[in-house]
Amino acid sequence: MTTSHGAPRRFGRLRVAGAALAALLVAGTGTATQAMASPKAPDTLPTPPVPSLAWTDCQGGYECANADVPLDYRNPTGQKITLAVIRKKAADTAKRKGTLFMQPGGPGNSGVDFVRNNYNGLPAALRESFDVFGYDVRGVGRSSALTCFDDTRYSKAVTDAKGVPGPDAFGPALTEAAEFNQACLDNAGGLLPYIGTEYVARDIDLLRQALGEEQLTYYGRSFGSYIGTVYAALFPERVRALTLDGAYDPVHYANRPYAYDRPQYLALDGAMSRFLDWCAADQAICGFGDGDPRGAFEQLKKDLDANPVTTASGGKANGYTLVYRLMFNINEGKVIWPSLGAALKKAQLRDNTSFLLRPPSPASFDFLGPNVAVECTDRDYPRDQRLLKHKVESFAAAAPLLGPAMAFGPPTYDHQHATACAQWPAERVSRYDGSYRAEGSAPILVMGTTGDPDTPYQDAVALSHRLDNASLLTFEAEGHTAFGRSACATDAVVKYLVDLTVPAHGTTCSDETQPPSSTPKVAPPGTTLGELRNGVNERVENIGSVA
């Protein structure tokens, strides 16, 4: 993605120190045997060398460096992969407590950009108490970004997709997923076995040591919560404070993927359904649907499929475009609802200035390719294609508003991974498959939002029970994650990270910003309102500005 300081969008495909990578791949694409899981216990791997960080000024008070870490932790002194890292030192040296690792969601979002985009909005107590640190994980951004489909092929895939797929959509979806997988092999085959979350967590522990920290202080949102969970499982004694916001159920995510996918479909469709119910109840503010917004939405998807809107750049926006944009922008919660109503009305009028009629862009593709590849490395999907067809079709039927377009579309975001991952052709030596108890860790803060359309609330509940020493904070709200969207939740996070004060298990925050009386022109305090801040939500991670 384009960064806030003007860095180019596309980065070098494989910036790896040492000799050329050797691909360790299972032969074939759609008919590969079961990809190999992690074959080792955490304490059986050789000790890797700690990287040396040579910091240089990179504008705005930030310092940047590169960290060489093992490509394959089974051979820690062999080939290296270079990770891009960034930090901004604590604003008050007298109050400094150490380094705060900031981990964005995804997988596929840049941790370097996450720090740059969000530092100024962090509460003062965090900026005073910590050096704020982020990095691009392996395979993402400036850290050997991987490419599967190139921009032209991805553009064709999303342009050909439908908002209302036909009854025979599964076969073409399976074929396109196999083509995506082959493109991953062709363009990034040497990297694919090593991008799983166990190796990402091991990278974090080397970076912790390189920064001179005895223990880890960490905030991870969405997929960043899974990375933090795996870190705690591998290195429980190294945990000082971990905030896991928008948490995953790690057992379902990694080992029972269909049990993870179905609630995610239902959560996304549930959020859309609640928005349409509000729209029906408050037509004056919503402005979409003429008394029947649900029926109008179903018709709009069909109309756009049949007659796509030409975009300002000459592209085509159809029903799939509409669903794709809603999937990300509905993450903003109730505060965005008037904006969604106005954008749907524009789409109904075939006005191509609607932010819901912007097809996925090359900036999106830089996020989406790694998103699929990392999850296919992490997750143990059965290879049975009859089971796959049954599951994908049942999920689409259970989530009729947005589910069909996601289920049968090309490999992009979470809901569209099964067809690719069930055929994944690469070895997965970096996948974590151990216990998630984190026995012996310091207290861990887990956060869940009751109406989260991306990471269902029950996942946060499950994680709080799976960890040996966790406290659950509930945010009663629509939208994705809690920190930065709730003064109550943000204050709890600050006290925990700074002073190690753990909120009581069962703590609930109920201070979501309600729908404004009209489409806002600026983001209200404590909200992100991505489509107004960024033009459109390209899955850029912003966490709000609650002080």
PDB file of N, CA, C and O in Angstrom, residues 82-127:
ATOM      1  N   THR A  82      15.102 -10.362   5.504  1.00  0.00           N
ATOM      2  CA  THR A  82      15.267  -9.038   6.094  1.00  0.00           C
ATOM      3  C   THR A  82      13.913  -8.424   6.407  1.00  0.00           C
ATOM      4  O   THR A  82      13.051  -8.309   5.524  1.00  0.00           O
ATOM      5  N   LEU A  83      13.727  -8.027   7.656  1.00  0.00           N
ATOM      6  CA  LEU A  83      12.488  -7.408   8.117  1.00  0.00           C
ATOM      7  C   LEU A  83      12.690  -5.913   8.291  1.00  0.00           C
ATOM      8  O   LEU A  83      13.681  -5.481   8.895  1.00  0.00           O
ATOM      9  N   ALA A  84      11.751  -5.124   7.799  1.00  0.00           N
ATOM     10  CA  ALA A  84      11.787  -3.671   7.983  1.00  0.00           C
ATOM     11  C   ALA A  84      11.127  -3.317   9.313  1.00  0.00           C
ATOM     12  O   ALA A  84      10.006  -3.762   9.593  1.00  0.00           O
ATOM     13  N   VAL A  85      11.798  -2.516  10.136  1.00  0.00           N
ATOM     14  CA  VAL A  85      11.274  -2.144  11.451  1.00  0.00           C
ATOM     15  C   VAL A  85      11.292  -0.635  11.619  1.00  0.00           C
ATOM     16  O   VAL A  85      12.041   0.079  10.937  1.00  0.00           O
ATOM     17  N   ILE A  86      10.448  -0.136  12.520  1.00  0.00           N
ATOM     18  CA  ILE A  86      10.343   1.297  12.776  1.00  0.00           C
ATOM     19  C   ILE A  86      10.062   1.507  14.256  1.00  0.00           C
ATOM     20  O   ILE A  86       9.463   0.645  14.924  1.00  0.00           O
ATOM     21  N   ARG A  87      10.512   2.648  14.784  1.00  0.00           N
ATOM     22  CA  ARG A  87      10.155   2.995  16.158  1.00  0.00           C
ATOM     23  C   ARG A  87      10.134   4.506  16.311  1.00  0.00           C
ATOM     24  O   ARG A  87      10.729   5.248  15.519  1.00  0.00           O
ATOM     25  N   LYS A  88       9.420   4.952  17.322  1.00  0.00           N
ATOM     26  CA  LYS A  88       9.494   6.334  17.770  1.00  0.00           C
ATOM     27  C   LYS A  88       9.710   6.289  19.266  1.00  0.00           C
ATOM     28  O   LYS A  88       8.925   5.654  20.001  1.00  0.00           O
ATOM     29  N   LYS A  89      10.772   6.928  19.724  1.00  0.00           N
ATOM     30  CA  LYS A  89      11.165   6.803  21.117  1.00  0.00           C
ATOM     31  C   LYS A  89      10.168   7.485  22.048  1.00  0.00           C
ATOM     32  O   LYS A  89       9.435   8.396  21.659  1.00  0.00           O
ATOM     33  N   ALA A  90      10.163   7.027  23.282  1.00  0.00           N
ATOM     34  CA  ALA A  90       9.250   7.552  24.294  1.00  0.00           C
ATOM     35  C   ALA A  90       9.394   9.054  24.419  1.00  0.00           C
ATOM     36  O   ALA A  90      10.512   9.600  24.419  1.00  0.00           O
ATOM     37  N   ALA A  91       8.259   9.732  24.525  1.00  0.00           N
ATOM     38  CA  ALA A  91       8.264  11.187  24.598  1.00  0.00           C
ATOM     39  C   ALA A  91       8.800  11.702  25.923  1.00  0.00           C
ATOM     40  O   ALA A  91       9.235  12.854  26.012  1.00  0.00           O
ATOM     41  N   ASP A  92       8.790  10.881  26.965  1.00  0.00           N
ATOM     42  CA  ASP A  92       9.254  11.301  28.286  1.00  0.00           C
ATOM     43  C   ASP A  92      10.206  10.228  28.820  1.00  0.00           C
ATOM     44  O   ASP A  92       9.768   9.174  29.290  1.00  0.00           O
ATOM     45  N   THR A  93      11.497  10.487  28.725  1.00  0.00           N
ATOM     46  CA  THR A  93      12.480   9.471  29.140  1.00  0.00           C
ATOM     47  C   THR A  93      12.345   9.124  30.623  1.00  0.00           C
ATOM     48  O   THR A  93      12.653   8.002  31.031  1.00  0.00           O
ATOM     49  N   ALA A  94      11.877  10.071  31.429  1.00  0.00           N
ATOM     50  CA  ALA A  94      11.728   9.801  32.861  1.00  0.00           C
ATOM     51  C   ALA A  94      10.610   8.797  33.128  1.00  0.00           C
ATOM     52  O   ALA A  94      10.633   8.083  34.137  1.00  0.00           O
ATOM     53  N   LYS A  95       9.617   8.731  32.245  1.00  0.00           N
ATOM     54  CA  LYS A  95       8.480   7.829  32.424  1.00  0.00           C
ATOM     55  C   LYS A  95       8.626   6.543  31.612  1.00  0.00           C
ATOM     56  O   LYS A  95       7.790   5.650  31.725  1.00  0.00           O
ATOM     57  N   ARG A  96       9.681   6.445  30.834  1.00  0.00           N
ATOM     58  CA  ARG A  96       9.804   5.322  29.903  1.00  0.00           C
ATOM     59  C   ARG A  96       9.849   3.979  30.631  1.00  0.00           C
ATOM     60  O   ARG A  96      10.586   3.798  31.599  1.00  0.00           O
ATOM     61  N   LYS A  97       9.034   3.026  30.139  1.00  0.00           N
ATOM     62  CA  LYS A  97       8.983   1.692  30.729  1.00  0.00           C
ATOM     63  C   LYS A  97       9.527   0.616  29.797  1.00  0.00           C
ATOM     64  O   LYS A  97       9.706  -0.525  30.229  1.00  0.00           O
ATOM     65  N   GLY A  98       9.756   0.972  28.531  1.00  0.00           N
ATOM     66  CA  GLY A  98      10.255  -0.025  27.599  1.00  0.00           C
ATOM     67  C   GLY A  98       9.714   0.222  26.202  1.00  0.00           C
ATOM     68  O   GLY A  98       9.469   1.358  25.804  1.00  0.00           O
ATOM     69  N   THR A  99       9.520  -0.861  25.458  1.00  0.00           N
ATOM     70  CA  THR A  99       9.068  -0.800  24.065  1.00  0.00           C
ATOM     71  C   THR A  99       7.698  -1.434  23.949  1.00  0.00           C
ATOM     72  O   THR A  99       7.456  -2.521  24.480  1.00  0.00           O
ATOM     73  N   LEU A 100       6.786  -0.749  23.248  1.00  0.00           N
ATOM     74  CA  LEU A 100       5.456  -1.263  22.952  1.00  0.00           C
ATOM     75  C   LEU A 100       5.423  -1.742  21.506  1.00  0.00           C
ATOM     76  O   LEU A 100       5.565  -0.946  20.584  1.00  0.00           O
ATOM     77  N   PHE A 101       5.263  -3.051  21.312  1.00  0.00           N
ATOM     78  CA  PHE A 101       5.089  -3.618  19.976  1.00  0.00           C
ATOM     79  C   PHE A 101       3.645  -3.383  19.536  1.00  0.00           C
ATOM     80  O   PHE A 101       2.709  -3.757  20.245  1.00  0.00           O
ATOM     81  N   MET A 102       3.473  -2.809  18.350  1.00  0.00           N
ATOM     82  CA  MET A 102       2.149  -2.571  17.777  1.00  0.00           C
ATOM     83  C   MET A 102       1.974  -3.480  16.566  1.00  0.00           C
ATOM     84  O   MET A 102       2.747  -3.389  15.605  1.00  0.00           O
ATOM     85  N   GLN A 103       0.990  -4.362  16.603  1.00  0.00           N
ATOM     86  CA  GLN A 103       0.802  -5.352  15.537  1.00  0.00           C
ATOM     87  C   GLN A 103      -0.554  -5.151  14.876  1.00  0.00           C
ATOM     88  O   GLN A 103      -1.595  -5.292  15.518  1.00  0.00           O
ATOM     89  N   PRO A 104      -0.591  -4.836  13.574  1.00  0.00           N
ATOM     90  CA  PRO A 104      -1.873  -4.624  12.902  1.00  0.00           C
ATOM     91  C   PRO A 104      -2.554  -5.939  12.568  1.00  0.00           C
ATOM     92  O   PRO A 104      -2.008  -7.026  12.756  1.00  0.00           O
ATOM     93  N   GLY A 105      -3.746  -5.831  12.026  1.00  0.00           N
ATOM     94  CA  GLY A 105      -4.468  -6.999  11.574  1.00  0.00           C
ATOM     95  C   GLY A 105      -4.008  -7.459  10.210  1.00  0.00           C
ATOM     96  O   GLY A 105      -2.946  -7.095   9.720  1.00  0.00           O
ATOM     97  N   GLY A 106      -4.845  -8.236   9.589  1.00  0.00           N
ATOM     98  CA  GLY A 106      -4.494  -8.818   8.309  1.00  0.00           C
ATOM     99  C   GLY A 106      -4.915 -10.283   8.301  1.00  0.00           C
ATOM    100  O   GLY A 106      -6.063 -10.596   8.580  1.00  0.00           O
ATOM    101  N   PRO A 107      -3.931 -11.174   7.986  1.00  0.00           N
ATOM    102  CA  PRO A 107      -2.542 -10.879   7.660  1.00  0.00           C
ATOM    103  C   PRO A 107      -2.426 -10.092   6.353  1.00  0.00           C
ATOM    104  O   PRO A 107      -3.300 -10.189   5.503  1.00  0.00           O
ATOM    105  N   GLY A 108      -1.359  -9.316   6.279  1.00  0.00           N
ATOM    106  CA  GLY A 108      -1.089  -8.556   5.070  1.00  0.00           C
ATOM    107  C   GLY A 108      -0.908  -7.076   5.267  1.00  0.00           C
ATOM    108  O   GLY A 108      -0.451  -6.380   4.355  1.00  0.00           O
ATOM    109  N   ASN A 109      -1.268  -6.537   6.446  1.00  0.00           N
ATOM    110  CA  ASN A 109      -1.076  -5.112   6.680  1.00  0.00           C
ATOM    111  C   ASN A 109       0.335  -4.805   7.155  1.00  0.00           C
ATOM    112  O   ASN A 109       0.948  -5.594   7.870  1.00  0.00           O
ATOM    113  N   SER A 110       0.827  -3.641   6.793  1.00  0.00           N
ATOM    114  CA  SER A 110       2.170  -3.217   7.145  1.00  0.00           C
ATOM    115  C   SER A 110       2.232  -2.712   8.575  1.00  0.00           C
ATOM    116  O   SER A 110       1.515  -1.779   8.952  1.00  0.00           O
ATOM    117  N   GLY A 111       3.107  -3.310   9.382  1.00  0.00           N
ATOM    118  CA  GLY A 111       3.308  -2.825  10.742  1.00  0.00           C
ATOM    119  C   GLY A 111       4.058  -1.513  10.784  1.00  0.00           C
ATOM    120  O   GLY A 111       3.867  -0.713  11.712  1.00  0.00           O
ATOM    121  N   VAL A 112       4.900  -1.261   9.782  1.00  0.00           N
ATOM    122  CA  VAL A 112       5.587   0.027   9.691  1.00  0.00           C
ATOM    123  C   VAL A 112       4.570   1.138   9.472  1.00  0.00           C
ATOM    124  O   VAL A 112       4.573   2.167  10.166  1.00  0.00           O
ATOM    125  N   ASP A 113       3.667   0.944   8.529  1.00  0.00           N
ATOM    126  CA  ASP A 113       2.641   1.951   8.270  1.00  0.00           C
ATOM    127  C   ASP A 113       1.665   2.071   9.441  1.00  0.00           C
ATOM    128  O   ASP A 113       1.153   3.155   9.728  1.00  0.00           O
ATOM    129  N   PHE A 114       1.408   0.968  10.113  1.00  0.00           N
ATOM    130  CA  PHE A 114       0.504   0.978  11.264  1.00  0.00           C
ATOM    131  C   PHE A 114       1.010   1.940  12.335  1.00  0.00           C
ATOM    132  O   PHE A 114       0.247   2.730  12.899  1.00  0.00           O
ATOM    133  N   VAL A 115       2.298   1.907  12.611  1.00  0.00           N
ATOM    134  CA  VAL A 115       2.874   2.820  13.596  1.00  0.00           C
ATOM    135  C   VAL A 115       2.818   4.256  13.081  1.00  0.00           C
ATOM    136  O   VAL A 115       2.391   5.174  13.801  1.00  0.00           O
ATOM    137  N   ARG A 116       3.225   4.468  11.841  1.00  0.00           N
ATOM    138  CA  ARG A 116       3.213   5.839  11.293  1.00  0.00           C
ATOM    139  C   ARG A 116       1.802   6.422  11.268  1.00  0.00           C
ATOM    140  O   ARG A 116       1.598   7.593  11.604  1.00  0.00           O
ATOM    141  N   ASN A 117       0.831   5.632  10.857  1.00  0.00           N
ATOM    142  CA  ASN A 117      -0.535   6.129  10.695  1.00  0.00           C
ATOM    143  C   ASN A 117      -1.250   6.373  12.013  1.00  0.00           C
ATOM    144  O   ASN A 117      -2.210   7.144  12.063  1.00  0.00           O
ATOM    145  N   ASN A 118      -0.812   5.712  13.072  1.00  0.00           N
ATOM    146  CA  ASN A 118      -1.573   5.741  14.322  1.00  0.00           C
ATOM    147  C   ASN A 118      -0.853   6.377  15.507  1.00  0.00           C
ATOM    148  O   ASN A 118      -1.488   6.629  16.526  1.00  0.00           O
ATOM    149  N   TYR A 119       0.439   6.648  15.372  1.00  0.00           N
ATOM    150  CA  TYR A 119       1.195   7.120  16.538  1.00  0.00           C
ATOM    151  C   TYR A 119       0.582   8.380  17.142  1.00  0.00           C
ATOM    152  O   TYR A 119       0.395   8.466  18.368  1.00  0.00           O
ATOM    153  N   ASN A 120       0.274   9.365  16.321  1.00  0.00           N
ATOM    154  CA  ASN A 120      -0.205  10.644  16.850  1.00  0.00           C
ATOM    155  C   ASN A 120      -1.556  10.522  17.541  1.00  0.00           C
ATOM    156  O   ASN A 120      -1.909  11.359  18.374  1.00  0.00           O
ATOM    157  N   GLY A 121      -2.315   9.479  17.222  1.00  0.00           N
ATOM    158  CA  GLY A 121      -3.604   9.278  17.865  1.00  0.00           C
ATOM    159  C   GLY A 121      -3.555   8.431  19.109  1.00  0.00           C
ATOM    160  O   GLY A 121      -4.580   8.255  19.773  1.00  0.00           O
ATOM    161  N   LEU A 122      -2.377   7.909  19.452  1.00  0.00           N
ATOM    162  CA  LEU A 122      -2.276   7.096  20.661  1.00  0.00           C
ATOM    163  C   LEU A 122      -2.439   7.960  21.910  1.00  0.00           C
ATOM    164  O   LEU A 122      -2.026   9.122  21.922  1.00  0.00           O
ATOM    165  N   PRO A 123      -3.013   7.425  22.962  1.00  0.00           N
ATOM    166  CA  PRO A 123      -3.094   8.174  24.217  1.00  0.00           C
ATOM    167  C   PRO A 123      -1.714   8.631  24.674  1.00  0.00           C
ATOM    168  O   PRO A 123      -0.711   7.922  24.497  1.00  0.00           O
ATOM    169  N   ALA A 124      -1.654   9.813  25.270  1.00  0.00           N
ATOM    170  CA  ALA A 124      -0.377  10.398  25.680  1.00  0.00           C
ATOM    171  C   ALA A 124       0.394   9.479  26.614  1.00  0.00           C
ATOM    172  O   ALA A 124       1.628   9.398  26.534  1.00  0.00           O
ATOM    173  N   ALA A 125      -0.319   8.763  27.475  1.00  0.00           N
ATOM    174  CA  ALA A 125       0.374   7.896  28.434  1.00  0.00           C
ATOM    175  C   ALA A 125       1.171   6.803  27.728  1.00  0.00           C
ATOM    176  O   ALA A 125       2.238   6.407  28.207  1.00  0.00           O
ATOM    177  N   LEU A 126       0.688   6.308  26.598  1.00  0.00           N
ATOM    178  CA  LEU A 126       1.437   5.300  25.847  1.00  0.00           C
ATOM    179  C   LEU A 126       2.643   5.927  25.160  1.00  0.00           C
ATOM    180  O   LEU A 126       3.736   5.346  25.139  1.00  0.00           O
ATOM    181  N   ARG A 127       2.462   7.106  24.585  1.00  0.00           N
ATOM    182  CA  ARG A 127       3.584   7.765  23.892  1.00  0.00           C
ATOM    183  C   ARG A 127       4.673   8.206  24.868  1.00  0.00           C
ATOM    184  O   ARG A 127       5.845   8.223  24.521  1.00  0.00           O
TER     185      ARG A 127
END
